[in-house]
mmCIF file of C-alpha atoms in Angstrom:
data_model
loop_
_atom_site.group_PDB
_atom_site.id
_atom_site.type_symbol
_atom_site.label_atom_id
_atom_site.label_comp_id
_atom_site.label_asym_id
_atom_site.label_seq_id
_atom_site.Cartn_x
_atom_site.Cartn_y
_atom_site.Cartn_z
ATOM 1 C CA GLY I 1 92.750 148.190 71.948
ATOM 2 C CA TRP I 2 92.091 151.200 69.546
ATOM 3 C CA PHE I 3 94.594 153.577 68.158
ATOM 4 C CA ASN I 4 93.592 157.138 67.827
ATOM 5 C CA ILE I 5 90.096 155.717 65.594
ATOM 6 C CA ASP I 6 89.094 159.143 65.533
ATOM 7 C CA ARG I 7 92.305 160.766 63.616
ATOM 8 C CA ALA I 8 93.416 160.192 60.133
ATOM 9 C CA ALA I 9 96.498 158.180 59.363
ATOM 10 C CA ALA I 10 99.669 160.320 58.589
ATOM 11 C CA PRO I 11 100.138 161.545 54.767
ATOM 12 C CA PRO I 12 102.338 158.493 52.862
ATOM 13 C CA SER I 13 105.706 159.855 52.366
ATOM 14 C CA ARG I 14 106.333 157.249 49.587
ATOM 15 C CA THR I 15 104.574 156.938 46.025
ATOM 16 C CA PHE I 16 102.441 154.024 45.170
ATOM 17 C CA THR I 17 103.012 151.369 42.796
ATOM 18 C CA PRO I 18 99.888 150.743 40.475
ATOM 19 C CA PHE I 19 99.210 147.083 40.306
ATOM 20 C CA SER I 20 97.401 144.764 38.057
ATOM 21 C CA ALA I 21 96.568 141.469 37.079
ATOM 22 C CA GLU I 22 100.119 141.865 34.974
ATOM 23 C CA ASN I 23 102.491 142.968 37.508
ATOM 24 C CA ALA I 24 101.216 142.207 40.972
ATOM 25 C CA TRP I 25 102.302 138.183 40.812
ATOM 26 C CA SER I 26 105.949 139.315 39.035
ATOM 27 C CA THR I 27 106.774 141.997 41.472
ATOM 28 C CA PRO I 28 108.781 140.460 44.974
ATOM 29 C CA ASN I 29 106.644 141.024 47.761
ATOM 30 C CA GLY I 30 106.731 139.655 51.471
ATOM 31 C CA MET I 31 103.139 139.176 51.247
ATOM 32 C CA PHE I 32 102.659 137.172 48.021
ATOM 33 C CA GLY I 33 104.026 133.651 47.031
ATOM 34 C CA SER I 34 107.528 132.590 48.334
ATOM 35 C CA THR I 35 109.852 135.466 47.421
ATOM 36 C CA SER I 36 110.247 136.394 51.161
ATOM 37 C CA PRO I 37 112.647 133.658 53.204
ATOM 38 C CA GLY I 38 110.558 131.457 55.384
ATOM 39 C CA ALA I 39 106.961 132.481 53.574
ATOM 40 C CA ARG I 40 104.703 129.555 53.432
ATOM 41 C CA VAL I 41 102.390 130.010 50.442
ATOM 42 C CA GLY I 42 98.593 129.318 51.937
ATOM 43 C CA GLU I 43 100.023 129.845 55.443
ATOM 44 C CA THR I 44 101.789 133.030 55.999
ATOM 45 C CA SER I 45 101.605 134.427 52.551
ATOM 46 C CA SER I 46 99.511 134.967 49.232
ATOM 47 C CA SER I 47 98.838 132.415 46.422
ATOM 48 C CA ARG I 48 98.648 133.444 42.867
ATOM 49 C CA ALA I 49 95.175 132.538 42.854
ATOM 50 C CA GLN I 50 94.382 135.006 45.814
ATOM 51 C CA VAL I 51 96.521 137.815 44.399
ATOM 52 C CA ASP I 52 94.956 137.444 41.168
ATOM 53 C CA ALA I 53 91.403 137.906 42.559
ATOM 54 C CA PHE I 54 92.513 140.805 44.764
ATOM 55 C CA VAL I 55 93.770 142.697 42.156
ATOM 56 C CA GLN I 56 91.308 141.827 39.759
ATOM 57 C CA ASP I 57 88.193 142.616 42.487
ATOM 58 C CA ASP I 58 87.099 146.542 41.599
ATOM 59 C CA THR I 59 85.266 146.923 44.952
ATOM 60 C CA LEU I 60 89.047 146.745 46.497
ATOM 61 C CA GLY I 61 90.475 149.255 43.921
ATOM 62 C CA GLY I 62 90.690 152.776 43.378
ATOM 63 C CA THR I 63 90.865 155.617 46.080
ATOM 64 C CA ASN I 64 88.970 153.306 48.241
ATOM 65 C CA VAL I 65 90.376 152.753 52.337
ATOM 66 C CA LEU I 66 91.039 149.314 52.870
ATOM 67 C CA TRP I 67 91.238 147.259 56.038
ATOM 68 C CA HIS I 68 93.168 144.013 56.784
ATOM 69 C CA LEU I 69 91.659 141.983 59.524
ATOM 70 C CA ASN I 70 94.856 139.877 60.381
ATOM 71 C CA LEU I 71 94.143 137.079 62.405
ATOM 72 C CA LEU I 72 97.482 135.712 64.020
ATOM 73 C CA ARG I 73 98.587 132.487 65.212
ATOM 74 C CA PHE I 74 101.993 132.703 66.261
ATOM 75 C CA ALA I 75 104.275 129.785 66.364
ATOM 76 C CA GLY I 76 104.763 129.626 70.088
ATOM 77 C CA THR I 77 106.749 131.723 72.257
ATOM 78 C CA GLU I 78 109.680 131.962 70.160
ATOM 79 C CA GLY I 79 106.928 132.831 66.985
ATOM 80 C CA LYS I 80 105.921 135.522 69.362
ATOM 81 C CA GLN I 81 108.885 137.027 69.716
ATOM 82 C CA SER I 82 110.291 136.994 65.671
ATOM 83 C CA TYR I 83 106.955 138.642 65.175
ATOM 84 C CA ASP I 84 107.394 141.202 67.718
ATOM 85 C CA LYS I 85 110.402 142.173 65.857
ATOM 86 C CA TYR I 86 108.230 142.523 62.135
ATOM 87 C CA ALA I 87 105.764 144.361 64.086
ATOM 88 C CA LYS I 88 108.526 146.878 65.871
ATOM 89 C CA ALA I 89 109.639 147.752 62.301
ATOM 90 C CA MET I 90 106.229 148.421 61.143
ATOM 91 C CA GLY I 91 104.647 150.426 63.474
ATOM 92 C CA GLY I 92 105.279 154.030 65.082
ATOM 93 C CA LYS I 93 105.946 157.216 63.263
ATOM 94 C CA SER I 94 108.727 156.499 61.223
ATOM 95 C CA GLY I 95 107.863 152.507 61.079
ATOM 96 C CA VAL I 96 107.191 150.994 57.326
ATOM 97 C CA LEU I 97 103.074 151.285 57.921
ATOM 98 C CA SER I 98 103.631 155.128 58.308
ATOM 99 C CA GLN I 99 105.518 155.512 54.952
ATOM 100 C CA PHE I 100 102.763 154.077 53.067
ATOM 101 C CA GLY I 101 99.994 156.479 54.643
ATOM 102 C CA ALA I 102 98.894 152.965 56.896
ATOM 103 C CA ARG I 103 98.315 152.300 60.242
ATOM 104 C CA SER I 104 97.137 149.717 62.559
ATOM 105 C CA THR I 105 93.573 150.778 64.091
ATOM 106 C CA LEU I 106 93.405 147.771 66.541
ATOM 107 C CA ALA I 107 95.264 145.243 68.324
ATOM 108 C CA ALA I 108 93.773 142.890 70.667
ATOM 109 C CA ASP I 109 95.175 139.367 72.038
ATOM 110 C CA CYS I 110 92.228 136.408 71.215
ATOM 111 C CA TYR I 111 90.857 133.984 73.429
ATOM 112 C CA ARG I 112 89.148 130.368 72.239
ATOM 113 C CA SER I 113 87.320 130.978 69.440
ATOM 114 C CA LEU I 114 83.447 130.851 70.105
ATOM 115 C CA MET I 115 82.421 129.484 66.920
ATOM 116 C CA GLY I 116 84.430 127.510 64.425
ATOM 117 C CA ASP I 117 87.697 125.281 65.015
ATOM 118 C CA PHE I 118 90.637 127.880 64.510
ATOM 119 C CA ASP I 119 91.977 129.927 67.522
ATOM 120 C CA PHE I 120 93.825 132.711 66.975
ATOM 121 C CA ASP I 121 96.745 134.489 69.140
ATOM 122 C CA GLN I 122 95.843 137.936 68.105
ATOM 123 C CA ALA I 123 93.652 140.192 65.573
ATOM 124 C CA VAL I 124 95.269 143.487 63.845
ATOM 125 C CA ILE I 125 93.322 145.995 61.793
ATOM 126 C CA ALA I 126 95.321 147.563 59.498
ATOM 127 C CA GLU I 127 93.924 150.464 57.442
ATOM 128 C CA TYR I 128 95.416 151.305 54.218
ATOM 129 C CA PRO I 129 94.709 154.484 51.932
ATOM 130 C CA CYS I 130 94.263 151.981 49.081
ATOM 131 C CA ARG I 131 94.747 148.792 47.539
ATOM 132 C CA ASP I 132 98.121 150.105 45.692
ATOM 133 C CA SER I 133 99.578 151.552 49.391
ATOM 134 C CA PHE I 134 99.311 147.739 50.845
ATOM 135 C CA MET I 135 101.018 146.240 47.745
ATOM 136 C CA SER I 136 103.368 148.944 47.455
ATOM 137 C CA MET I 137 104.143 148.437 50.899
ATOM 138 C CA GLY I 138 104.923 144.544 50.730
ATOM 139 C CA ALA I 139 107.141 145.267 47.840
ATOM 140 C CA CYS I 140 109.532 147.819 49.165
ATOM 141 C CA SER I 141 112.712 146.890 50.405
ATOM 142 C CA GLU I 142 112.562 147.773 53.906
ATOM 143 C CA TYR I 143 109.367 145.331 54.360
ATOM 144 C CA LEU I 144 111.216 142.628 52.687
ATOM 145 C CA GLU I 145 114.048 142.874 54.930
ATOM 146 C CA VAL I 146 111.572 142.359 58.134
ATOM 147 C CA ALA I 147 109.402 139.779 56.471
ATOM 148 C CA PRO I 148 111.482 136.934 57.064
ATOM 149 C CA PHE I 149 110.353 137.795 61.002
ATOM 150 C CA ARG I 150 106.524 137.682 60.078
ATOM 151 C CA HIS I 151 107.108 134.340 58.347
ATOM 152 C CA ARG I 152 109.014 132.901 61.393
ATOM 153 C CA GLY I 153 106.724 134.220 64.152
ATOM 154 C CA LEU I 154 103.456 132.882 62.548
ATOM 155 C CA GLU I 155 102.388 129.134 62.617
ATOM 156 C CA ALA I 156 99.048 130.536 60.437
ATOM 157 C CA THR I 157 97.173 133.978 59.546
ATOM 158 C CA TYR I 158 94.140 134.933 57.937
ATOM 159 C CA ILE I 159 94.057 138.503 55.964
ATOM 160 C CA VAL I 160 90.765 139.533 55.503
ATOM 161 C CA SER I 161 89.925 142.559 53.067
ATOM 162 C CA CYS I 162 87.128 144.856 54.391
ATOM 163 C CA LEU I 163 85.940 148.085 53.376
ATOM 164 C CA PRO I 164 85.012 150.148 56.587
ATOM 165 C CA ALA I 165 81.704 151.462 57.155
ATOM 166 C CA PHE I 166 80.538 153.059 60.178
ATOM 167 C CA VAL I 167 77.460 152.627 62.026
ATOM 168 C CA ASP I 168 78.114 154.627 65.281
ATOM 169 C CA THR I 169 81.101 156.984 65.466
ATOM 170 C CA ARG I 170 80.432 157.810 69.073
ATOM 171 C CA PRO I 171 83.028 156.588 71.829
ATOM 172 C CA MET I 172 82.226 153.551 73.485
ATOM 173 C CA ARG I 173 81.050 154.108 77.343
ATOM 174 C CA GLY I 174 84.144 154.106 79.492
ATOM 175 C CA ALA I 175 86.377 154.360 76.791
#
């Protein structure tokens, strides 16, 4: 479900590296390329073209809050167990996400796809204070240490960048 969507994330305890097209691909990152053991470009990590487009998109840069919709398909039961080790290191008040002022805002199990030919096991929305927060997190030593659990755990994943725009901020009935 939703995680304290009405409260701001804790402030970051780490500084952010300013990323650009010149340094994004050359900086080791557990989300991009094949730096991380087990990474599969295009399946569990971003390609160079995707990274270049991400850092060059001005609408996602600056001080804009960035959400990432993570659609996850686990590599069976063992994959889910591996991903859970990654998620445990990422979450909580002292987790890697928190260090960069980020947080999970939603986690939900997924069911058979209503449209399209691709089914997912879980959806997670992560909120980052800015693009450089996300990229700095992926390049930190703590993230690089746990990223292999993510790569081993996933058969496939889609990460969709979103700029949040709230239509109705009232709590849902029954929430």
